[in-house]
Amino acid sequence: MFQHSIRLLWLLPAIALGVFWLRQYATPAGVSPEVWKRLSRESRPGRMRTVAFLRWAALLCWILAAAGPRWGMERIRVERTSYDIVFAVDCSRSMLAEDLPPSRKLAARQELTELMRRLEGNRFGLVGFAEDAFVFCPLTRDSGAATLFLEQLQENSFPRQGTNLSKALQTAASLFPGKSTLGARVIVLLSDGEDRHTHPVEVAKQLAASNIIVYTVALGSPQGAPIPLEDGTHLKDSKGETVSTKADEKTLTEIALTTHGKPFRLANASDHLDGLVQAIQEQDRRRLEQELSSRQRHQYAWFVLLGLVLLGLAQLLLPRVKEKA
């Protein structure tokens, strides 16, 4: 109810002062004790006690006003400058490769958690994809919730394996509001880029036309690495040969540049995404996002006004000194 409750402690000395006022009537400045004694006899009984009480009540009102009383709800329109950022994370089996320790999947998760921490205050969305793409978290400012959903990204959540970058980009773009004027819209695509069946660059051109910027993060080394399985062996192809997965930086770079974004890479443990944070923060934030918010109404003005009224009444009740002719 009070915005600054600590200021209510001022009531303690105010109460003590009120007790003093009600017991002792000090002679006003500029009035001699003899004149004040005569005025006190001529005034109606209890008038000066009433004056003291009104002054004390006015003081209490102003202390309550300083404490910031609030009640009743009001709806206000809040304008924010922010980015809408959707992270599209590759969850295909190739993300289990360990060329990026401890694995591509875990390294990507660690970097994403740090990205959300450093970009806190913006809205985050989360898409996981393999051959299909699914929304794991719609746009939200709750970075803690987005981080929790990040833990749910597992390769066994996708029965159809593969890497469909086109579907990932389309699903990520579907999370943005329809109006392109509401803040910068960014997709961060984290993948090894091994999509040999779709045409993600064509989708990137469509996103560029909608003023959506894509930053890509290539996961893994160009040399490649085998894909470990739960039984300790490695994934093999139909010929019985060990499958090696490599980061396709060429495709990811083309996607980023097509949308006026930038490509980045995580190829070893020393790589981090500081440049990605800086690139996002350099985007134009002039466009405003508007939303309705509820808050309690400030009511301090009533207490200020009541205090002035009480003080005015106290002044009117003061006896007047009659000038001698």
Tab-separated table of C-alpha atoms in Angstrom:
chain	number	residue	atom	x	y	z
A	1	MET	CA	0.000	0.000	0.000
A	2	PHE	CA	2.943	2.328	0.659
A	3	GLN	CA	5.779	2.731	-1.835
A	4	HIS	CA	8.235	3.958	0.832
A	5	SER	CA	7.085	2.130	3.966
A	6	ILE	CA	10.288	2.982	5.843
A	7	ARG	CA	9.157	6.612	6.003
A	8	LEU	CA	6.250	5.584	8.223
A	9	LEU	CA	8.820	5.482	11.036
A	10	TRP	CA	8.620	9.268	10.983
A	11	LEU	CA	5.232	8.844	12.658
A	12	LEU	CA	6.952	7.932	15.935
A	13	PRO	CA	8.548	11.334	16.598
A	14	ALA	CA	5.446	12.991	15.143
A	15	ILE	CA	3.258	11.294	17.739
A	16	ALA	CA	5.610	12.443	20.503
A	17	LEU	CA	5.468	15.963	19.107
A	18	GLY	CA	1.680	15.823	19.033
A	19	VAL	CA	1.548	14.873	22.694
A	20	PHE	CA	3.813	17.808	23.489
A	21	TRP	CA	1.632	20.211	21.458
A	22	LEU	CA	-1.519	19.089	23.190
A	23	ARG	CA	0.008	19.631	26.629
A	24	GLN	CA	2.086	22.712	26.123
A	25	TYR	CA	1.072	25.816	24.238
A	26	ALA	CA	4.151	27.727	23.348
A	27	THR	CA	3.919	31.487	22.998
A	28	PRO	CA	3.953	32.347	19.254
A	29	ALA	CA	6.999	34.176	17.967
A	30	GLY	CA	6.637	37.931	18.239
A	31	VAL	CA	3.937	37.857	20.946
A	32	SER	CA	4.838	38.703	24.538
A	33	PRO	CA	3.850	36.270	27.313
A	34	GLU	CA	1.492	38.862	28.874
A	35	VAL	CA	-0.425	39.406	25.642
A	36	TRP	CA	-0.627	35.653	24.936
A	37	LYS	CA	-1.959	35.050	28.470
A	38	ARG	CA	-4.726	37.604	27.945
A	39	LEU	CA	-5.570	36.120	24.553
A	40	SER	CA	-5.788	32.653	26.053
A	41	ARG	CA	-8.307	33.867	28.655
A	42	GLU	CA	-10.385	35.649	26.024
A	43	SER	CA	-10.486	32.645	23.645
A	44	ARG	CA	-13.162	29.988	23.936
A	45	PRO	CA	-12.179	26.926	26.032
A	46	GLY	CA	-10.460	24.232	24.025
A	47	ARG	CA	-9.734	26.420	20.988
A	48	MET	CA	-5.961	26.281	21.354
A	49	ARG	CA	-6.085	22.535	21.942
A	50	THR	CA	-8.026	22.254	18.674
A	51	VAL	CA	-5.420	24.365	16.877
A	52	ALA	CA	-2.640	22.128	18.167
A	53	PHE	CA	-4.536	19.016	17.130
A	54	LEU	CA	-5.157	20.335	13.592
A	55	ARG	CA	-1.497	21.183	13.137
A	56	TRP	CA	-0.510	17.744	14.371
A	57	ALA	CA	-3.022	16.054	12.052
A	58	ALA	CA	-1.645	18.069	9.109
A	59	LEU	CA	1.851	16.836	9.936
A	60	LEU	CA	0.631	13.229	10.009
A	61	CYS	CA	-1.009	13.679	6.606
A	62	TRP	CA	2.224	14.920	5.064
A	63	ILE	CA	4.196	12.027	6.564
A	64	LEU	CA	1.698	9.599	5.046
A	65	ALA	CA	2.017	11.428	1.715
A	66	ALA	CA	5.817	11.096	1.848
A	67	ALA	CA	5.423	7.328	2.360
A	68	GLY	CA	3.786	7.099	-1.076
A	69	PRO	CA	0.308	5.639	-0.456
A	70	ARG	CA	-1.059	3.624	-3.382
A	71	TRP	CA	-4.316	1.784	-3.942
A	72	GLY	CA	-6.624	1.083	-6.848
A	73	MET	CA	-5.338	-0.205	-10.190
A	74	GLU	CA	-4.765	1.688	-13.422
A	75	ARG	CA	-3.749	0.545	-16.884
A	76	ILE	CA	-0.878	2.452	-18.477
A	77	ARG	CA	0.840	2.141	-21.831
A	78	VAL	CA	4.551	1.426	-21.490
A	79	GLU	CA	7.003	2.006	-24.312
A	80	ARG	CA	10.145	-0.102	-24.435
A	81	THR	CA	13.112	-0.322	-26.726
A	82	SER	CA	14.060	-3.944	-27.107
A	83	TYR	CA	14.931	-6.761	-29.438
A	84	ASP	CA	12.919	-9.866	-30.153
A	85	ILE	CA	15.443	-12.711	-30.345
A	86	VAL	CA	14.559	-16.272	-31.337
A	87	PHE	CA	17.197	-18.951	-30.850
A	88	ALA	CA	16.875	-21.827	-33.328
A	89	VAL	CA	18.928	-24.743	-31.999
A	90	ASP	CA	19.942	-27.817	-33.966
A	91	CYS	CA	18.900	-30.965	-32.069
A	92	SER	CA	19.876	-33.545	-34.665
A	93	ARG	CA	22.014	-36.541	-33.733
A	94	SER	CA	25.120	-34.864	-35.156
A	95	MET	CA	25.016	-32.443	-32.205
A	96	LEU	CA	26.338	-35.286	-30.049
A	97	ALA	CA	29.721	-35.057	-31.787
A	98	GLU	CA	32.536	-34.218	-29.394
A	99	ASP	CA	34.809	-32.112	-31.599
A	100	LEU	CA	33.448	-29.166	-29.601
A	101	PRO	CA	33.899	-30.290	-25.967
A	102	PRO	CA	32.119	-31.588	-24.046
A	103	SER	CA	29.808	-31.979	-27.072
A	104	ARG	CA	28.271	-29.675	-29.633
A	105	LYS	CA	24.920	-29.860	-27.841
A	106	LEU	CA	26.267	-29.025	-24.383
A	107	ALA	CA	28.611	-26.318	-25.654
A	108	ALA	CA	25.712	-24.659	-27.499
A	109	ARG	CA	23.558	-24.828	-24.366
A	110	GLN	CA	26.278	-23.205	-22.249
A	111	GLU	CA	26.763	-20.380	-24.740
A	112	LEU	CA	23.013	-19.795	-25.052
A	113	THR	CA	22.620	-19.530	-21.288
A	114	GLU	CA	25.366	-16.901	-21.214
A	115	LEU	CA	23.834	-15.052	-24.177
A	116	MET	CA	20.469	-14.791	-22.420
A	117	ARG	CA	22.166	-13.502	-19.294
A	118	ARG	CA	24.049	-10.789	-21.168
A	119	LEU	CA	21.056	-9.788	-23.281
A	120	GLU	CA	18.580	-9.821	-20.409
A	121	GLY	CA	15.744	-7.309	-20.779
A	122	ASN	CA	14.933	-8.346	-24.337
A	123	ARG	CA	12.375	-10.955	-25.377
A	124	PHE	CA	13.576	-14.476	-26.093
A	125	GLY	CA	11.989	-17.332	-28.000
A	126	LEU	CA	13.283	-20.863	-28.478
A	127	VAL	CA	12.919	-23.279	-31.394
A	128	GLY	CA	14.425	-26.752	-31.564
A	129	PHE	CA	14.806	-28.561	-34.848
A	130	ALA	CA	16.067	-31.652	-36.607
A	131	GLU	CA	14.095	-32.774	-39.671
A	132	ASP	CA	11.090	-31.062	-38.039
A	133	ALA	CA	11.023	-27.833	-36.039
A	134	PHE	CA	9.043	-27.132	-32.870
A	135	VAL	CA	8.494	-24.090	-30.656
A	136	PHE	CA	9.778	-24.798	-27.155
A	137	CYS	CA	9.303	-21.275	-25.778
A	138	PRO	CA	7.327	-18.352	-27.257
A	139	LEU	CA	8.708	-14.832	-26.949
A	140	THR	CA	9.092	-13.867	-23.301
A	141	ARG	CA	11.113	-11.461	-21.152
A	142	ASP	CA	11.474	-14.164	-18.521
A	143	SER	CA	14.998	-15.338	-19.319
A	144	GLY	CA	14.772	-17.838	-16.466
A	145	ALA	CA	11.833	-19.581	-18.134
A	146	ALA	CA	13.616	-19.582	-21.490
A	147	THR	CA	16.659	-21.180	-19.847
A	148	LEU	CA	14.480	-23.910	-18.342
A	149	PHE	CA	13.016	-24.717	-21.754
A	150	LEU	CA	16.556	-24.864	-23.107
A	151	GLU	CA	17.126	-27.895	-20.879
A	152	GLN	CA	14.293	-29.693	-22.709
A	153	LEU	CA	16.110	-29.650	-26.055
A	154	GLN	CA	17.068	-33.286	-26.560
A	155	GLU	CA	17.736	-35.199	-29.762
A	156	ASN	CA	15.305	-37.949	-28.706
A	157	SER	CA	12.488	-35.378	-28.806
A	158	PHE	CA	12.715	-35.489	-32.607
A	159	PRO	CA	11.727	-38.852	-34.086
A	160	ARG	CA	12.711	-37.778	-37.599
A	161	GLN	CA	16.429	-37.129	-37.723
A	162	GLY	CA	18.137	-34.779	-40.149
A	163	THR	CA	18.893	-31.059	-40.373
A	164	ASN	CA	16.161	-28.949	-41.955
A	165	LEU	CA	17.427	-25.372	-41.809
A	166	SER	CA	14.559	-24.066	-43.939
A	167	LYS	CA	11.909	-25.295	-41.529
A	168	ALA	CA	13.937	-24.009	-38.580
A	169	LEU	CA	14.055	-20.487	-40.034
A	170	GLN	CA	10.368	-20.500	-40.948
A	171	THR	CA	9.298	-21.699	-37.499
A	172	ALA	CA	11.520	-19.130	-35.776
A	173	ALA	CA	10.134	-16.317	-37.937
A	174	SER	CA	6.559	-17.318	-37.063
A	175	LEU	CA	7.152	-16.254	-33.445
A	176	PHE	CA	7.603	-12.584	-34.319
A	177	PRO	CA	4.685	-10.127	-34.171
A	178	GLY	CA	3.162	-9.307	-37.520
A	179	LYS	CA	4.242	-5.656	-37.509
A	180	SER	CA	7.896	-5.157	-38.388
A	181	THR	CA	7.920	-1.709	-36.691
A	182	LEU	CA	7.933	-3.151	-33.181
A	183	GLY	CA	11.620	-3.467	-32.388
A	184	ALA	CA	14.510	-5.241	-34.054
A	185	ARG	CA	13.772	-8.901	-34.885
A	186	VAL	CA	16.668	-11.321	-34.721
A	187	ILE	CA	17.095	-15.057	-35.283
A	188	VAL	CA	20.193	-16.781	-33.925
A	189	LEU	CA	20.641	-20.071	-35.779
A	190	LEU	CA	22.939	-22.582	-34.053
A	191	SER	CA	23.746	-25.627	-36.177
A	192	ASP	CA	26.479	-27.592	-37.885
A	193	GLY	CA	24.739	-26.572	-41.108
A	194	GLU	CA	24.590	-30.003	-42.744
A	195	ASP	CA	21.363	-29.486	-44.712
A	196	ARG	CA	21.587	-31.221	-48.080
A	197	HIS	CA	17.894	-31.483	-48.906
A	198	THR	CA	16.317	-28.012	-48.575
A	199	HIS	CA	17.151	-24.499	-49.754
A	200	PRO	CA	17.598	-22.367	-46.629
A	201	VAL	CA	19.166	-19.463	-48.516
A	202	GLU	CA	15.881	-18.963	-50.382
A	203	VAL	CA	14.075	-18.802	-47.051
A	204	ALA	CA	16.701	-16.324	-45.843
A	205	LYS	CA	15.831	-14.029	-48.742
A	206	GLN	CA	12.200	-14.029	-47.618
A	207	LEU	CA	13.246	-13.174	-44.075
A	208	ALA	CA	15.407	-10.320	-45.327
A	209	ALA	CA	12.375	-8.897	-47.136
A	210	SER	CA	10.557	-8.909	-43.777
A	211	ASN	CA	13.439	-7.088	-42.028
A	212	ILE	CA	14.414	-10.150	-40.012
A	213	ILE	CA	18.136	-10.481	-39.312
A	214	VAL	CA	19.735	-13.911	-38.958
A	215	TYR	CA	23.001	-14.529	-37.136
A	216	THR	CA	24.420	-17.994	-37.633
A	217	VAL	CA	26.682	-19.969	-35.321
A	218	ALA	CA	28.532	-22.888	-36.917
A	219	LEU	CA	28.978	-25.667	-34.361
A	220	GLY	CA	31.872	-28.071	-34.765
A	221	SER	CA	35.142	-28.225	-36.640
A	222	PRO	CA	35.618	-28.330	-40.429
A	223	GLN	CA	37.657	-31.526	-39.977
A	224	GLY	CA	34.620	-33.352	-38.615
A	225	ALA	CA	34.066	-35.911	-35.874
A	226	PRO	CA	32.201	-39.214	-35.411
A	227	ILE	CA	28.780	-39.311	-33.756
A	228	PRO	CA	28.837	-41.287	-30.490
A	229	LEU	CA	25.984	-43.617	-29.580
A	230	GLU	CA	24.702	-44.651	-26.162
A	231	ASP	CA	26.388	-48.058	-26.355
A	232	GLY	CA	29.818	-46.459	-26.728
A	233	THR	CA	30.119	-47.091	-30.474
A	234	HIS	CA	29.796	-44.562	-33.288
A	235	LEU	CA	27.093	-44.065	-35.884
A	236	LYS	CA	27.740	-45.951	-39.127
A	237	ASP	CA	26.223	-45.638	-42.575
A	238	SER	CA	24.586	-48.391	-44.640
A	239	LYS	CA	28.026	-49.598	-45.743
A	240	GLY	CA	29.193	-50.029	-42.160
A	241	GLU	CA	31.551	-47.061	-42.284
A	242	THR	CA	31.750	-44.554	-39.429
A	243	VAL	CA	29.813	-41.375	-40.187
A	244	SER	CA	31.775	-38.164	-39.777
A	245	THR	CA	29.900	-34.886	-39.291
A	246	LYS	CA	31.478	-31.569	-40.331
A	247	ALA	CA	30.418	-27.977	-39.842
A	248	ASP	CA	29.109	-26.523	-43.117
A	249	GLU	CA	30.152	-22.911	-42.602
A	250	LYS	CA	29.539	-21.981	-46.241
A	251	THR	CA	25.768	-22.445	-46.057
A	252	LEU	CA	25.480	-20.775	-42.669
A	253	THR	CA	27.569	-17.813	-43.803
A	254	GLU	CA	25.391	-17.332	-46.866
A	255	ILE	CA	22.229	-17.374	-44.748
A	256	ALA	CA	23.611	-14.710	-42.411
A	257	LEU	CA	24.895	-12.384	-45.122
A	258	THR	CA	21.639	-12.661	-47.083
A	259	THR	CA	19.735	-11.202	-44.114
A	260	HIS	CA	22.400	-8.556	-43.318
A	261	GLY	CA	23.531	-10.560	-40.298
A	262	LYS	CA	26.927	-12.023	-39.458
A	263	PRO	CA	28.276	-15.579	-39.252
A	264	PHE	CA	30.036	-16.873	-36.145
A	265	ARG	CA	31.578	-20.185	-35.196
A	266	LEU	CA	32.162	-22.416	-32.195
A	267	ALA	CA	34.892	-24.807	-33.253
A	268	ASN	CA	36.792	-25.377	-30.002
A	269	ALA	CA	36.610	-24.715	-26.281
A	270	SER	CA	38.321	-21.315	-26.589
A	271	ASP	CA	35.635	-19.909	-28.892
A	272	HIS	CA	32.931	-17.710	-27.391
A	273	LEU	CA	30.145	-15.522	-28.736
A	274	ASP	CA	31.219	-12.085	-27.494
A	275	GLY	CA	31.077	-10.799	-31.061
A	276	LEU	CA	27.488	-11.990	-31.411
A	277	VAL	CA	26.399	-10.062	-28.321
A	278	GLN	CA	28.042	-6.920	-29.664
A	279	ALA	CA	26.503	-7.376	-33.113
A	280	ILE	CA	22.990	-7.699	-31.674
A	281	GLN	CA	23.457	-4.689	-29.410
A	282	GLU	CA	24.511	-2.580	-32.397
A	283	GLN	CA	21.145	-3.105	-34.083
A	284	ASP	CA	18.782	-0.153	-34.421
A	285	ARG	CA	16.684	0.168	-31.270
A	286	ARG	CA	14.808	3.301	-32.260
A	287	ARG	CA	11.578	1.471	-32.848
A	288	LEU	CA	9.420	1.195	-29.774
A	289	GLU	CA	7.395	-1.675	-28.463
A	290	GLN	CA	4.192	-0.672	-26.707
A	291	GLU	CA	2.353	-2.763	-24.180
A	292	LEU	CA	-0.245	-2.264	-21.462
A	293	SER	CA	0.820	-2.651	-17.864
A	294	SER	CA	-1.100	-2.503	-14.572
A	295	ARG	CA	0.032	-0.544	-11.543
A	296	GLN	CA	-1.438	0.866	-8.355
A	297	ARG	CA	-2.527	4.497	-8.415
A	298	HIS	CA	-0.488	7.040	-6.466
A	299	GLN	CA	-2.727	8.687	-3.850
A	300	TYR	CA	-0.286	11.007	-2.050
A	301	ALA	CA	-1.958	14.147	-3.435
A	302	TRP	CA	-5.039	13.550	-1.277
A	303	PHE	CA	-2.937	13.549	1.888
A	304	VAL	CA	-1.039	16.678	0.835
A	305	LEU	CA	-4.319	18.472	0.149
A	306	LEU	CA	-5.884	17.300	3.416
A	307	GLY	CA	-2.828	18.504	5.324
A	308	LEU	CA	-3.116	21.957	3.749
A	309	VAL	CA	-6.818	22.139	4.623
A	310	LEU	CA	-6.139	21.178	8.246
A	311	LEU	CA	-3.340	23.729	8.529
A	312	GLY	CA	-5.599	26.401	7.044
A	313	LEU	CA	-8.327	25.618	9.586
A	314	ALA	CA	-5.771	25.850	12.374
A	315	GLN	CA	-4.735	29.300	11.195
A	316	LEU	CA	-8.357	30.460	11.068
A	317	LEU	CA	-8.916	29.352	14.659
A	318	LEU	CA	-5.943	31.325	15.977
A	319	PRO	CA	-7.075	34.358	18.005
A	320	ARG	CA	-6.264	37.739	16.565
A	321	VAL	CA	-4.542	40.473	18.536
A	322	LYS	CA	-6.669	43.624	18.525
A	323	GLU	CA	-4.630	46.733	17.914
A	324	LYS	CA	-5.114	49.537	20.453
A	325	ALA	CA	-6.312	52.810	19.043
